[in-house]
Short mmCIF file of N, CA and C in Angstrom, two decimals:
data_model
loop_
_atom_site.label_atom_id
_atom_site.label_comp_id
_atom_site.label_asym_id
_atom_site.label_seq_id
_atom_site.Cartn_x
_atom_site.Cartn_y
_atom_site.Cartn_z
N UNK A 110 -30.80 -52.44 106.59
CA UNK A 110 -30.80 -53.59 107.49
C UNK A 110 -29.39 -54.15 107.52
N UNK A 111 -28.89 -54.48 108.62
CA UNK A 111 -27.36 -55.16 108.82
C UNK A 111 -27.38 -56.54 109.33
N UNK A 112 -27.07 -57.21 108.35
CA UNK A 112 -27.16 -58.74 108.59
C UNK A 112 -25.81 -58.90 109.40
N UNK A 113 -25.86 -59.71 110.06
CA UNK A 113 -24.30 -60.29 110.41
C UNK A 113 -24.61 -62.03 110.37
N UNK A 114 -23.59 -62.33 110.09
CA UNK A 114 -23.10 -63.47 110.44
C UNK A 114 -22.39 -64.29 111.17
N UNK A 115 -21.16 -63.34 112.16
CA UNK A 115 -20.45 -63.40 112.55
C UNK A 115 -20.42 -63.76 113.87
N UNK A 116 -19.39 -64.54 114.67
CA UNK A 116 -19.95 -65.24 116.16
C UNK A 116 -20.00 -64.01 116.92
N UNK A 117 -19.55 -62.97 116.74
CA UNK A 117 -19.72 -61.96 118.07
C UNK A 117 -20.70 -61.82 118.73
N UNK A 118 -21.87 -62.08 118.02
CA UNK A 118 -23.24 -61.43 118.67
C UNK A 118 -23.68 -62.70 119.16
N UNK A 119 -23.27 -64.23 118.68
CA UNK A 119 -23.17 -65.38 119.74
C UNK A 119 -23.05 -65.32 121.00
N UNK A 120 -22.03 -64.87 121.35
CA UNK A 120 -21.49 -64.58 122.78
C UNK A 120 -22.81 -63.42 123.41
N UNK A 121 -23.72 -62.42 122.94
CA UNK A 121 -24.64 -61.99 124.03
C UNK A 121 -25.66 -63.30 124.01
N UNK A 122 -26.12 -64.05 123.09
CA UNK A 122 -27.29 -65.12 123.23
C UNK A 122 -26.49 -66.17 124.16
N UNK A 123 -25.62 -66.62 124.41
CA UNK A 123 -25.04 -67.57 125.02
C UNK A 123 -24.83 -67.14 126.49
N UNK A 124 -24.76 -65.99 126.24
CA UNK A 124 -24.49 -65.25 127.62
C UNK A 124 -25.77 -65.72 128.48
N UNK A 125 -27.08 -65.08 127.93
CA UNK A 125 -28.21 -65.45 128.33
C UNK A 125 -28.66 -66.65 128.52
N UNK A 126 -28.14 -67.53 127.72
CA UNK A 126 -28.80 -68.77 127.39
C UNK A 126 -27.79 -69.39 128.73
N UNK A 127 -27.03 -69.02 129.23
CA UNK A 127 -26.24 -70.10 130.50
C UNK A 127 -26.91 -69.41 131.50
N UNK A 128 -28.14 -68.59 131.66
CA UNK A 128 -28.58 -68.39 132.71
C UNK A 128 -29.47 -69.49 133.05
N UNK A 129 -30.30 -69.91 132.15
CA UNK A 129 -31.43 -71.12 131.82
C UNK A 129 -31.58 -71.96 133.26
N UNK A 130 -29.86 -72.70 133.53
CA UNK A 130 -30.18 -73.21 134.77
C UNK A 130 -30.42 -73.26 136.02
N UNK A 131 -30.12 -72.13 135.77
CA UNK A 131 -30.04 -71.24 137.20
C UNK A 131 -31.12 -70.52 137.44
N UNK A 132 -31.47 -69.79 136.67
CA UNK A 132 -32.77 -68.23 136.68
C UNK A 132 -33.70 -69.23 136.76
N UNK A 133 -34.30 -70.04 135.57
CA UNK A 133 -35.56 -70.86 134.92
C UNK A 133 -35.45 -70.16 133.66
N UNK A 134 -36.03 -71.26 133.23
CA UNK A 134 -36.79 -70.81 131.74
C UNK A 134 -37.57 -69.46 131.74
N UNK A 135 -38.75 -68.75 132.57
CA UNK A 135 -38.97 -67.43 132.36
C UNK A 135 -38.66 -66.60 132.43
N UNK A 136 -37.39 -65.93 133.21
CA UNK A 136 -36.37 -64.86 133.11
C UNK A 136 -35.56 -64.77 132.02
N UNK A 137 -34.68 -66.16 131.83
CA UNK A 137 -33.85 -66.43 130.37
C UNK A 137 -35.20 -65.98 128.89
N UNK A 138 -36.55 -66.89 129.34
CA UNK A 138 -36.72 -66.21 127.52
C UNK A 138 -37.07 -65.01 127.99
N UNK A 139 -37.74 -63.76 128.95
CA UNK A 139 -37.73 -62.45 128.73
C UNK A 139 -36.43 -61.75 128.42
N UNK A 140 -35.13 -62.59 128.94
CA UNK A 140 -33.72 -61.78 128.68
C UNK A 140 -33.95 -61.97 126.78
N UNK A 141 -33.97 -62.90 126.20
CA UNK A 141 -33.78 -63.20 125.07
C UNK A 141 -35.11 -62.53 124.44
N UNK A 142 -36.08 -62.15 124.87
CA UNK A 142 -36.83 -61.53 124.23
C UNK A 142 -36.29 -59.89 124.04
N UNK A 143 -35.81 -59.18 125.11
CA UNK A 143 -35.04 -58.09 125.41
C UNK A 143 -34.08 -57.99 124.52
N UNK A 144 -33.34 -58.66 124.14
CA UNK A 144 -32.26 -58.32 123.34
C UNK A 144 -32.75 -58.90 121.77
N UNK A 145 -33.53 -59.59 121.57
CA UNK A 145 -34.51 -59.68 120.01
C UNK A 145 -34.78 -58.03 119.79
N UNK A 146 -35.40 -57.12 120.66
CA UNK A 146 -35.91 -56.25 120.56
C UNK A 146 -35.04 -55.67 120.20
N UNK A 147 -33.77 -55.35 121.29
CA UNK A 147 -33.03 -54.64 120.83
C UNK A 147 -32.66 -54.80 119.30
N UNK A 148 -32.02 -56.21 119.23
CA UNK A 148 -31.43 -56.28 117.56
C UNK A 148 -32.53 -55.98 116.54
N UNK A 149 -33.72 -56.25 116.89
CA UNK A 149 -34.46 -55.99 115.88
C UNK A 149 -34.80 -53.83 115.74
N UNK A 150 -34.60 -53.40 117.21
CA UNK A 150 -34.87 -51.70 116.51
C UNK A 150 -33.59 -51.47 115.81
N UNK A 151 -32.05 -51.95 116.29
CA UNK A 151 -31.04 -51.60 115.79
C UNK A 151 -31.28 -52.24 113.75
N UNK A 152 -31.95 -52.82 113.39
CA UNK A 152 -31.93 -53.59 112.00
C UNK A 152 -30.98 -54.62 112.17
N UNK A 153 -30.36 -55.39 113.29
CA UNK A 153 -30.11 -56.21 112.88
C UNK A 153 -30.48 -57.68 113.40
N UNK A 154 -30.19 -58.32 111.51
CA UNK A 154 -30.64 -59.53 111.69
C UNK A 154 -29.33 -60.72 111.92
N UNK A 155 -29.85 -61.33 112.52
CA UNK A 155 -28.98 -62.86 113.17
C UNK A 155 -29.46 -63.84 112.14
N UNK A 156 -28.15 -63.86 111.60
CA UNK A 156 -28.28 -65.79 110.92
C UNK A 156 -26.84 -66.47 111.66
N UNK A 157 -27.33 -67.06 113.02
CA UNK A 157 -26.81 -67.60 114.02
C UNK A 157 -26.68 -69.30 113.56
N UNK A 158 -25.67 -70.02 113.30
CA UNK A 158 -25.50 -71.30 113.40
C UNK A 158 -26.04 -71.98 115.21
N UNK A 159 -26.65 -72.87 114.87
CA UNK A 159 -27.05 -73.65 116.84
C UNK A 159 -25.60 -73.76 116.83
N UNK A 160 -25.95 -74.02 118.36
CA UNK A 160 -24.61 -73.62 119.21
C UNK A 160 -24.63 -75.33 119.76
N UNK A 161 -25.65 -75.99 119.41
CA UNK A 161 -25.93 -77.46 120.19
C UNK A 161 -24.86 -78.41 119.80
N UNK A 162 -24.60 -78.87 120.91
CA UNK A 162 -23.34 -80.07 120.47
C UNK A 162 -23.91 -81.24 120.97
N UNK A 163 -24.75 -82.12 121.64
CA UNK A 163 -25.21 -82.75 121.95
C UNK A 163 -26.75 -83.35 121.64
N UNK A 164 -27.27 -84.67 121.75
CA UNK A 164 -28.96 -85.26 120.93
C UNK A 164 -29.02 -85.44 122.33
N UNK A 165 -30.12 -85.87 122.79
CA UNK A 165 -31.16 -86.73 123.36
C UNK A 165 -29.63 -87.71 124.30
N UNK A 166 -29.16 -88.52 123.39
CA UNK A 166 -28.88 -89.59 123.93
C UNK A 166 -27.48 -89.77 124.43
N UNK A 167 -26.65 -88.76 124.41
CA UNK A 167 -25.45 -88.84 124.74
C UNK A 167 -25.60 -87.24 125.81
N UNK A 168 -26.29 -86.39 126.10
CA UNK A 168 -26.21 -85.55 126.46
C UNK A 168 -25.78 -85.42 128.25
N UNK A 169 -26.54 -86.76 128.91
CA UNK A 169 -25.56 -87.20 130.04
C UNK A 169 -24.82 -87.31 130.08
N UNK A 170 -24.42 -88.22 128.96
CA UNK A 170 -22.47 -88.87 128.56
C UNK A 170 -21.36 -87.47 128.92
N UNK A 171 -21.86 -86.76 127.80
CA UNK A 171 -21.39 -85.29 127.40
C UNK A 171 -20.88 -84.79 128.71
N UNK A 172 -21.86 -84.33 129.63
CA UNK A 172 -22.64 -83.91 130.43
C UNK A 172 -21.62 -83.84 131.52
N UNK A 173 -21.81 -85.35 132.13
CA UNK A 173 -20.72 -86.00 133.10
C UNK A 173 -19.41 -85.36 132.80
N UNK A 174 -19.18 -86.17 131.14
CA UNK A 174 -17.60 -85.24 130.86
C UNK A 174 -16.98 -84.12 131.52
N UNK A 175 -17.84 -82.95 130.78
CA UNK A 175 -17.53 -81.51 130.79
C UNK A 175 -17.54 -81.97 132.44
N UNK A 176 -18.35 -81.70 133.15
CA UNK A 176 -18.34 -81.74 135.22
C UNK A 176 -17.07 -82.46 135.84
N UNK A 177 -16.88 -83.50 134.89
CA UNK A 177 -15.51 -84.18 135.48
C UNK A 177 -13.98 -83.07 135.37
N UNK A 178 -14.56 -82.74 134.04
CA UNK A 178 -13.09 -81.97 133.78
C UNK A 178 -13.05 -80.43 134.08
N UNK A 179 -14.32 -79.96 134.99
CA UNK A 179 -14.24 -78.64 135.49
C UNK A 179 -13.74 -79.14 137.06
N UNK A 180 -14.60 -79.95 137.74
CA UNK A 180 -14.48 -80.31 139.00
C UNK A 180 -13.94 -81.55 139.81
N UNK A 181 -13.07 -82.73 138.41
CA UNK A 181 -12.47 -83.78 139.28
C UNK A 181 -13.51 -84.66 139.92
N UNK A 182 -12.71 -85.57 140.61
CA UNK A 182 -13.37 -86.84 140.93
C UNK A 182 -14.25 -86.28 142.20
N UNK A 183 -14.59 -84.62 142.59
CA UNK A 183 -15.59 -84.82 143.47
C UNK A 183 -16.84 -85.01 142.76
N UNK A 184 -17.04 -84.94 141.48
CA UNK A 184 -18.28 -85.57 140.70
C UNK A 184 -18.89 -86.73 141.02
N UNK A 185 -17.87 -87.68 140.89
CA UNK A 185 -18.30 -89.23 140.98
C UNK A 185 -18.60 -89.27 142.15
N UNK A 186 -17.81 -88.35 143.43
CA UNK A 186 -17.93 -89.04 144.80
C UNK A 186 -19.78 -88.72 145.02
N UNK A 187 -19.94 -87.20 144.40
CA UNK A 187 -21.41 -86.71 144.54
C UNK A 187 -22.39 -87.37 143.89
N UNK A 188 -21.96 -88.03 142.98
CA UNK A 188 -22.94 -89.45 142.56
C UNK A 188 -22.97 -90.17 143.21
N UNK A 189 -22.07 -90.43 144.08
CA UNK A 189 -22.10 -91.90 144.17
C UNK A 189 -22.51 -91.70 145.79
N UNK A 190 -22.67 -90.43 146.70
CA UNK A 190 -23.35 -90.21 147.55
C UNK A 190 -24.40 -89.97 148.57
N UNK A 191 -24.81 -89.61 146.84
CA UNK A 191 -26.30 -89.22 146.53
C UNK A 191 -27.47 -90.25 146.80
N UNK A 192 -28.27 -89.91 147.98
CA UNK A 192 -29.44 -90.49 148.70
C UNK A 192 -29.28 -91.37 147.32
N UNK A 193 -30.08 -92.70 147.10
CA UNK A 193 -30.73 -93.37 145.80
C UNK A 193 -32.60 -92.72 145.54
N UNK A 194 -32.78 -91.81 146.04
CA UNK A 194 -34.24 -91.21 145.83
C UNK A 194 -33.86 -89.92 145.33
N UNK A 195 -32.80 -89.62 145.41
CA UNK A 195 -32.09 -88.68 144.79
C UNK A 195 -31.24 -88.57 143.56
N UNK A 196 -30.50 -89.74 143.30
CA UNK A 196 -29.66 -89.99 142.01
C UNK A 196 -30.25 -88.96 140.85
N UNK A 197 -31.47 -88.85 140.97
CA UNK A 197 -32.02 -88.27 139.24
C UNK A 197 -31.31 -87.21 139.20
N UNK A 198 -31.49 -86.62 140.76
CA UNK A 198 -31.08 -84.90 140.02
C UNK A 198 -29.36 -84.78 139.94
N UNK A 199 -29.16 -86.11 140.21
CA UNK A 199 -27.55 -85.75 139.74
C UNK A 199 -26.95 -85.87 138.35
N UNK A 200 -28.02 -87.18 137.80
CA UNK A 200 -27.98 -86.73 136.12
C UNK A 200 -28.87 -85.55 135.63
N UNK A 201 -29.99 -85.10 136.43
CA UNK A 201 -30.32 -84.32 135.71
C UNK A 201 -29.69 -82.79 135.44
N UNK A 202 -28.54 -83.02 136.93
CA UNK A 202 -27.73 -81.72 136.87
C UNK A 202 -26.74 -81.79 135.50
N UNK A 203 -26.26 -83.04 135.47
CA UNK A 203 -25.10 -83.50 134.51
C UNK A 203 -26.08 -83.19 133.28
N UNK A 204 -27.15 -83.76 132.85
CA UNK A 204 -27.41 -83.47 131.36
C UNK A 204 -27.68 -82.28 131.30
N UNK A 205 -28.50 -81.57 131.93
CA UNK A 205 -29.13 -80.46 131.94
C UNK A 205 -27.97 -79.08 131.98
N UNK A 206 -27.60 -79.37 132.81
CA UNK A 206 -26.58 -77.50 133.44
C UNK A 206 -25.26 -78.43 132.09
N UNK A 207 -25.23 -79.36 132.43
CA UNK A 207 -23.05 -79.22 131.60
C UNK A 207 -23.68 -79.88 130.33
N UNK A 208 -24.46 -80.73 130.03
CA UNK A 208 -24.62 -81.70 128.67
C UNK A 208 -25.57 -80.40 127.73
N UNK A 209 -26.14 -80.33 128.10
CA UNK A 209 -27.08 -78.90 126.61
C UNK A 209 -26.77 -77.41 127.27
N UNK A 210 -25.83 -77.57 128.54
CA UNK A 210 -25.41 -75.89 128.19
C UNK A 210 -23.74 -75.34 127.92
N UNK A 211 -22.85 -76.13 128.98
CA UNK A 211 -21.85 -76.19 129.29
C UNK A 211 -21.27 -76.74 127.70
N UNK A 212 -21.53 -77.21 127.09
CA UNK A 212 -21.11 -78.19 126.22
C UNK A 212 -21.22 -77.20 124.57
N UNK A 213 -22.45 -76.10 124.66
CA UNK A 213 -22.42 -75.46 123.46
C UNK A 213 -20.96 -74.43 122.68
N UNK A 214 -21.46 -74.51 121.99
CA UNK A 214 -20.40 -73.20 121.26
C UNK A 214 -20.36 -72.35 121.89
N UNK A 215 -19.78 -71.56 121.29
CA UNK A 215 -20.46 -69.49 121.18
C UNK A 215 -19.51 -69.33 122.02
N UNK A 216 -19.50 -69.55 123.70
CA UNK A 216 -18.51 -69.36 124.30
C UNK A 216 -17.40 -70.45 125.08
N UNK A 217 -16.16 -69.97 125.58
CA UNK A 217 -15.60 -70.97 125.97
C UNK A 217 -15.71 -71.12 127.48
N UNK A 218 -15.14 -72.53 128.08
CA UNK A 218 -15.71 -73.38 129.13
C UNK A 218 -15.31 -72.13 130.35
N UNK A 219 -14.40 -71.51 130.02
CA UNK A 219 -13.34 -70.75 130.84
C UNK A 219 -14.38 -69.44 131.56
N UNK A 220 -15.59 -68.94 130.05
CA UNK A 220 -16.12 -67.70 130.47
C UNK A 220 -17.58 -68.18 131.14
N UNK A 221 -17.73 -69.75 130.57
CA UNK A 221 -19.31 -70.37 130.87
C UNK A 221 -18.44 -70.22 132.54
N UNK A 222 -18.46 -70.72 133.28
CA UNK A 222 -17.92 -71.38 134.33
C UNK A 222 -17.83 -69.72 135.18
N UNK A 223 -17.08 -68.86 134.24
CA UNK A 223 -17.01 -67.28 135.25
C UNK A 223 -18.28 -66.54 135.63
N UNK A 224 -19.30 -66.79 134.16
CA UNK A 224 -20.67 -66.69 134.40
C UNK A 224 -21.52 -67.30 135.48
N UNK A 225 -21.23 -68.35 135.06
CA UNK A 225 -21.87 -69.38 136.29
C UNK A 225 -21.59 -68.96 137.43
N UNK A 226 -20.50 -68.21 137.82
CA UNK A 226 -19.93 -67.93 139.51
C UNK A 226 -20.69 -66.41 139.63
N UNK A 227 -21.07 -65.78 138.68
CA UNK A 227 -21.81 -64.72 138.82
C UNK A 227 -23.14 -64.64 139.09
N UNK A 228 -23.45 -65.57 138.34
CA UNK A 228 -25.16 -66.10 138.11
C UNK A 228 -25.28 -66.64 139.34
N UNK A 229 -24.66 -67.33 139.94
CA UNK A 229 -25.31 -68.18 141.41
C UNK A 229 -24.66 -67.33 142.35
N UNK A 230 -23.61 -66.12 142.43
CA UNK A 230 -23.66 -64.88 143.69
C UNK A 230 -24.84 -64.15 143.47
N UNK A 231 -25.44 -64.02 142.24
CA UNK A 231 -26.14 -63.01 142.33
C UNK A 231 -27.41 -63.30 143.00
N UNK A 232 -27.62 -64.80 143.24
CA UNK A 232 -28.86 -65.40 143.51
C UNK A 232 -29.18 -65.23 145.29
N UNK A 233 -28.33 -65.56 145.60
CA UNK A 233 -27.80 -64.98 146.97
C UNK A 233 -28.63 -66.70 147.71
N UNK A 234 -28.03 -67.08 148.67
CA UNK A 234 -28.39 -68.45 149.25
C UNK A 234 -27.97 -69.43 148.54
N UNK A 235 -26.84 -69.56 147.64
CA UNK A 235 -25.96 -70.65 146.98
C UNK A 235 -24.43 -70.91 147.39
N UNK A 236 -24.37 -70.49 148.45
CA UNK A 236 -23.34 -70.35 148.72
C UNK A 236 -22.31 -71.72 148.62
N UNK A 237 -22.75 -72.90 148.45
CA UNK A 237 -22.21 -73.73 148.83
C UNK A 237 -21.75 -74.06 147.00
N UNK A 238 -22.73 -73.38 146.16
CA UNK A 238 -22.12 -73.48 145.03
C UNK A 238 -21.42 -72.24 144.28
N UNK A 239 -21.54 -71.44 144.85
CA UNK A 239 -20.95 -70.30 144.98
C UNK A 239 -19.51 -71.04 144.95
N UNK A 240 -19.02 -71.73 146.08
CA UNK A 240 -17.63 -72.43 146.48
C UNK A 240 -17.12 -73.15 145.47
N UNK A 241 -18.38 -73.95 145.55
CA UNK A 241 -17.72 -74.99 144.16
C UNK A 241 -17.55 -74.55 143.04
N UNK A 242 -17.78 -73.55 142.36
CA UNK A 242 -17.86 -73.26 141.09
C UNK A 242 -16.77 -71.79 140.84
N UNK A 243 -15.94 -71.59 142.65
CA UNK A 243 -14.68 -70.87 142.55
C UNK A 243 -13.84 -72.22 142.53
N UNK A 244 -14.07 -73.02 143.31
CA UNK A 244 -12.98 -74.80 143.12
C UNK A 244 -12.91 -74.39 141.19
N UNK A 245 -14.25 -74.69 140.19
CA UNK A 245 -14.42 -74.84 138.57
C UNK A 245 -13.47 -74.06 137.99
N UNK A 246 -13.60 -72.33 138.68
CA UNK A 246 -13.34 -71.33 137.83
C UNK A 246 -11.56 -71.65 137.85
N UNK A 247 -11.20 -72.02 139.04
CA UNK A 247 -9.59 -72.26 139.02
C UNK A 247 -9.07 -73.19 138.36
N UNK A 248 -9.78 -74.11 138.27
CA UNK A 248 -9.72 -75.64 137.25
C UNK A 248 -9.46 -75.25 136.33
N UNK A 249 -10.48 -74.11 135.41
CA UNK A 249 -10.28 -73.99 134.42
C UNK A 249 -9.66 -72.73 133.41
N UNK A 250 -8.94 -72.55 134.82
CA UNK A 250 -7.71 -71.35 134.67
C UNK A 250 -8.25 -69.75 135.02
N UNK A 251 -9.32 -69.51 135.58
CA UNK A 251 -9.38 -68.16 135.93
C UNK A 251 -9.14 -68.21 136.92
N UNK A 252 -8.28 -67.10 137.26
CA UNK A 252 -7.49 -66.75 138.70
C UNK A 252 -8.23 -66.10 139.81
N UNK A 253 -7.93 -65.87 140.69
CA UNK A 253 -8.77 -65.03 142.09
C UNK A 253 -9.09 -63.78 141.30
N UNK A 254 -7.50 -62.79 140.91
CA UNK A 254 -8.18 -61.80 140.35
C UNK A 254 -8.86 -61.23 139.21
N UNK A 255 -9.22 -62.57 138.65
CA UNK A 255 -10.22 -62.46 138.03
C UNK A 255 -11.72 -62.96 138.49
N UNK A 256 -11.88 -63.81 139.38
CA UNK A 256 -13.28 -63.45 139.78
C UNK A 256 -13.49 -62.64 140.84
N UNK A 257 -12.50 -62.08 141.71
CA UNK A 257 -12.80 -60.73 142.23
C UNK A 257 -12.99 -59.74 141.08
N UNK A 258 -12.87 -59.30 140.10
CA UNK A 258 -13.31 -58.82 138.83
C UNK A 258 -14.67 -58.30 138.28
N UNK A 259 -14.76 -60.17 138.05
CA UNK A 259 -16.55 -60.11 138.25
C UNK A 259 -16.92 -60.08 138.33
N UNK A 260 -17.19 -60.39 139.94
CA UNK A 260 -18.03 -59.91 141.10
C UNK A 260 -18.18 -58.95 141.29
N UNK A 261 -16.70 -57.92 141.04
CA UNK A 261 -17.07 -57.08 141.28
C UNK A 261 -17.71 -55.61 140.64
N UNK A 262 -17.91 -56.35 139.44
CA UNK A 262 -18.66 -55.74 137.97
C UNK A 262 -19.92 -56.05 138.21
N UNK A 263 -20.61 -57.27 139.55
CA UNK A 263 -22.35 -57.67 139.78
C UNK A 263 -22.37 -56.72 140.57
N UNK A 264 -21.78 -55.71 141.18
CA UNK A 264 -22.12 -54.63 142.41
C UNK A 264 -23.56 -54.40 142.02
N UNK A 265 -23.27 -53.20 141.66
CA UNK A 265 -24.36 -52.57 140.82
C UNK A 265 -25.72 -53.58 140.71
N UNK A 266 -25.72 -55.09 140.18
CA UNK A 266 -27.09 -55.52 140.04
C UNK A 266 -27.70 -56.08 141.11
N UNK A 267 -26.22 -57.01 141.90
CA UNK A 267 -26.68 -57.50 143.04
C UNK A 267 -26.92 -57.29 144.15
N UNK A 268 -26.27 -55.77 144.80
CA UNK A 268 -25.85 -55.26 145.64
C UNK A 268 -24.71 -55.70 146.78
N UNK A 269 -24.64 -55.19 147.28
CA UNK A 269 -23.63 -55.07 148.54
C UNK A 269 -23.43 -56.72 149.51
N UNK A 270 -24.80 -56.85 150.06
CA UNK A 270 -24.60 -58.01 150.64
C UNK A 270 -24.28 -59.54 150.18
N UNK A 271 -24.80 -59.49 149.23
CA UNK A 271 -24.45 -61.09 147.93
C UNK A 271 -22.88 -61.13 147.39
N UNK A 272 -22.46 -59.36 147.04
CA UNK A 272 -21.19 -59.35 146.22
C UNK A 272 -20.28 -59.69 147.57
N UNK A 273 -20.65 -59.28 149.12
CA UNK A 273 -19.91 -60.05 149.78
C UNK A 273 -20.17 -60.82 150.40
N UNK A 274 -21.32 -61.52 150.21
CA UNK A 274 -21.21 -63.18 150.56
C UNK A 274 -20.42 -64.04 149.41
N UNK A 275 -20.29 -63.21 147.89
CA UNK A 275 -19.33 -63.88 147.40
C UNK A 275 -18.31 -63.92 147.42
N UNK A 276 -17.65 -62.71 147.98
CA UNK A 276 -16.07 -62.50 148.29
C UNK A 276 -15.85 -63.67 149.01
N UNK A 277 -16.47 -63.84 150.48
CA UNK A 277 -16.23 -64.21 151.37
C UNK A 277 -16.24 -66.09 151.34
N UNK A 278 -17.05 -66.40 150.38
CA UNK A 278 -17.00 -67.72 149.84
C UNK A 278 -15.53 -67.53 148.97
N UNK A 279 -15.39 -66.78 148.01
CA UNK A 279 -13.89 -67.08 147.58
C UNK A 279 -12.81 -66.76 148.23
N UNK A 280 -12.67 -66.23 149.01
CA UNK A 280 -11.70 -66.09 150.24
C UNK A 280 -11.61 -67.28 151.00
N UNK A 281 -12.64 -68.11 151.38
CA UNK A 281 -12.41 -68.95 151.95
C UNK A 281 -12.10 -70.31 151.08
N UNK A 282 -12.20 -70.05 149.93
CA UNK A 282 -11.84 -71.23 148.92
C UNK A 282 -9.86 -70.85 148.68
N UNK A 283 -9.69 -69.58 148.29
CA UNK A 283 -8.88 -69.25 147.95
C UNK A 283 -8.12 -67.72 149.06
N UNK A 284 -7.64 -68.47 150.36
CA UNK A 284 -7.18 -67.08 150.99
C UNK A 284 -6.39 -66.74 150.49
N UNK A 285 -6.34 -65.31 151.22
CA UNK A 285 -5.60 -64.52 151.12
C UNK A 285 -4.04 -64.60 151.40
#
């Protein structure tokens, strides 16, 4: 049996675990059940430290943070835009997607954020966050050719038409 301890194998659970907001909860735990399996035929066992940086009560606080400092003051303007029958889901985006996910260990803001631009091309009909989250990825220092990269490493899962509805959203964020 091969114990590890070590963060490497962090980075595949984290990987999964930033799908959560996007997929739902039942795709993310079958991914995480999938790769239990795996580690468990390979013998190995995970003694994983939580990756949680945030309680209950600051996790908006948090939340807001991290969103401010990927995406600038169009945060506040999108709060402060936001129908008032609507406000919830703008904290609930802030606690939820940046306060208990954006905010964990394991990986950094740089690869959460490249994921995120993968996870919502692959979904296909996000386009508008598709955009915003090429605005994030530049914020937080990944370049064009690096999420032409990525995208173009989702070929294969997403196919043809999504990988270029995502080009075509980052092209128009970032021409040519």
């Amino acid at each position: 049996m091969y114990i590890n301890k070590g963060a490497h194998w962090t980075i595949f659970k984290e990987a999964i675990y930033q799908c959560a907001p996007y997929l739902g909860f039942p795709k993310t735990l079958n991914a995480i059940a999938e790769i239990n399996e795996v580690f468990k035929a390979k013998n190995i066992v995970l003694l994983l430290e939580s990756q949680k940086q945030v309680e209950e009560e600051n996790r908006l606080d948090k939340g807001l943070a991290v969103q401010v400092e990927i995406f600038g003051d169009i945060i506040e303007k999108n709060r402060d835009n936001a129908p008032s029958n609507q406000k919830h889901m703008q904290d609930y985006l802030s606690a939820f997607c940046f306060g208990d996910f954006y905010t964990r260990g394991g990986l950094d803001l740089k690869t959460r954020e490249l994921l995120t631009l993968c996870i919502l091309s692959s979904l296909g009909g996000c386009e508008s966050q598709v955009k915003a989250h090429v605005r994030g990825n530049l914020n937080v220092g990944n370049d064009k050719d690096m999420m032409i990269t990525a995208i173009t490493h989702c070929l294969p899962y997403m196919g043809f038409p999504r990988t270029l509805n995502a080009l075509s959203c980052l092209n128009e964020i970032i021409p040519e």
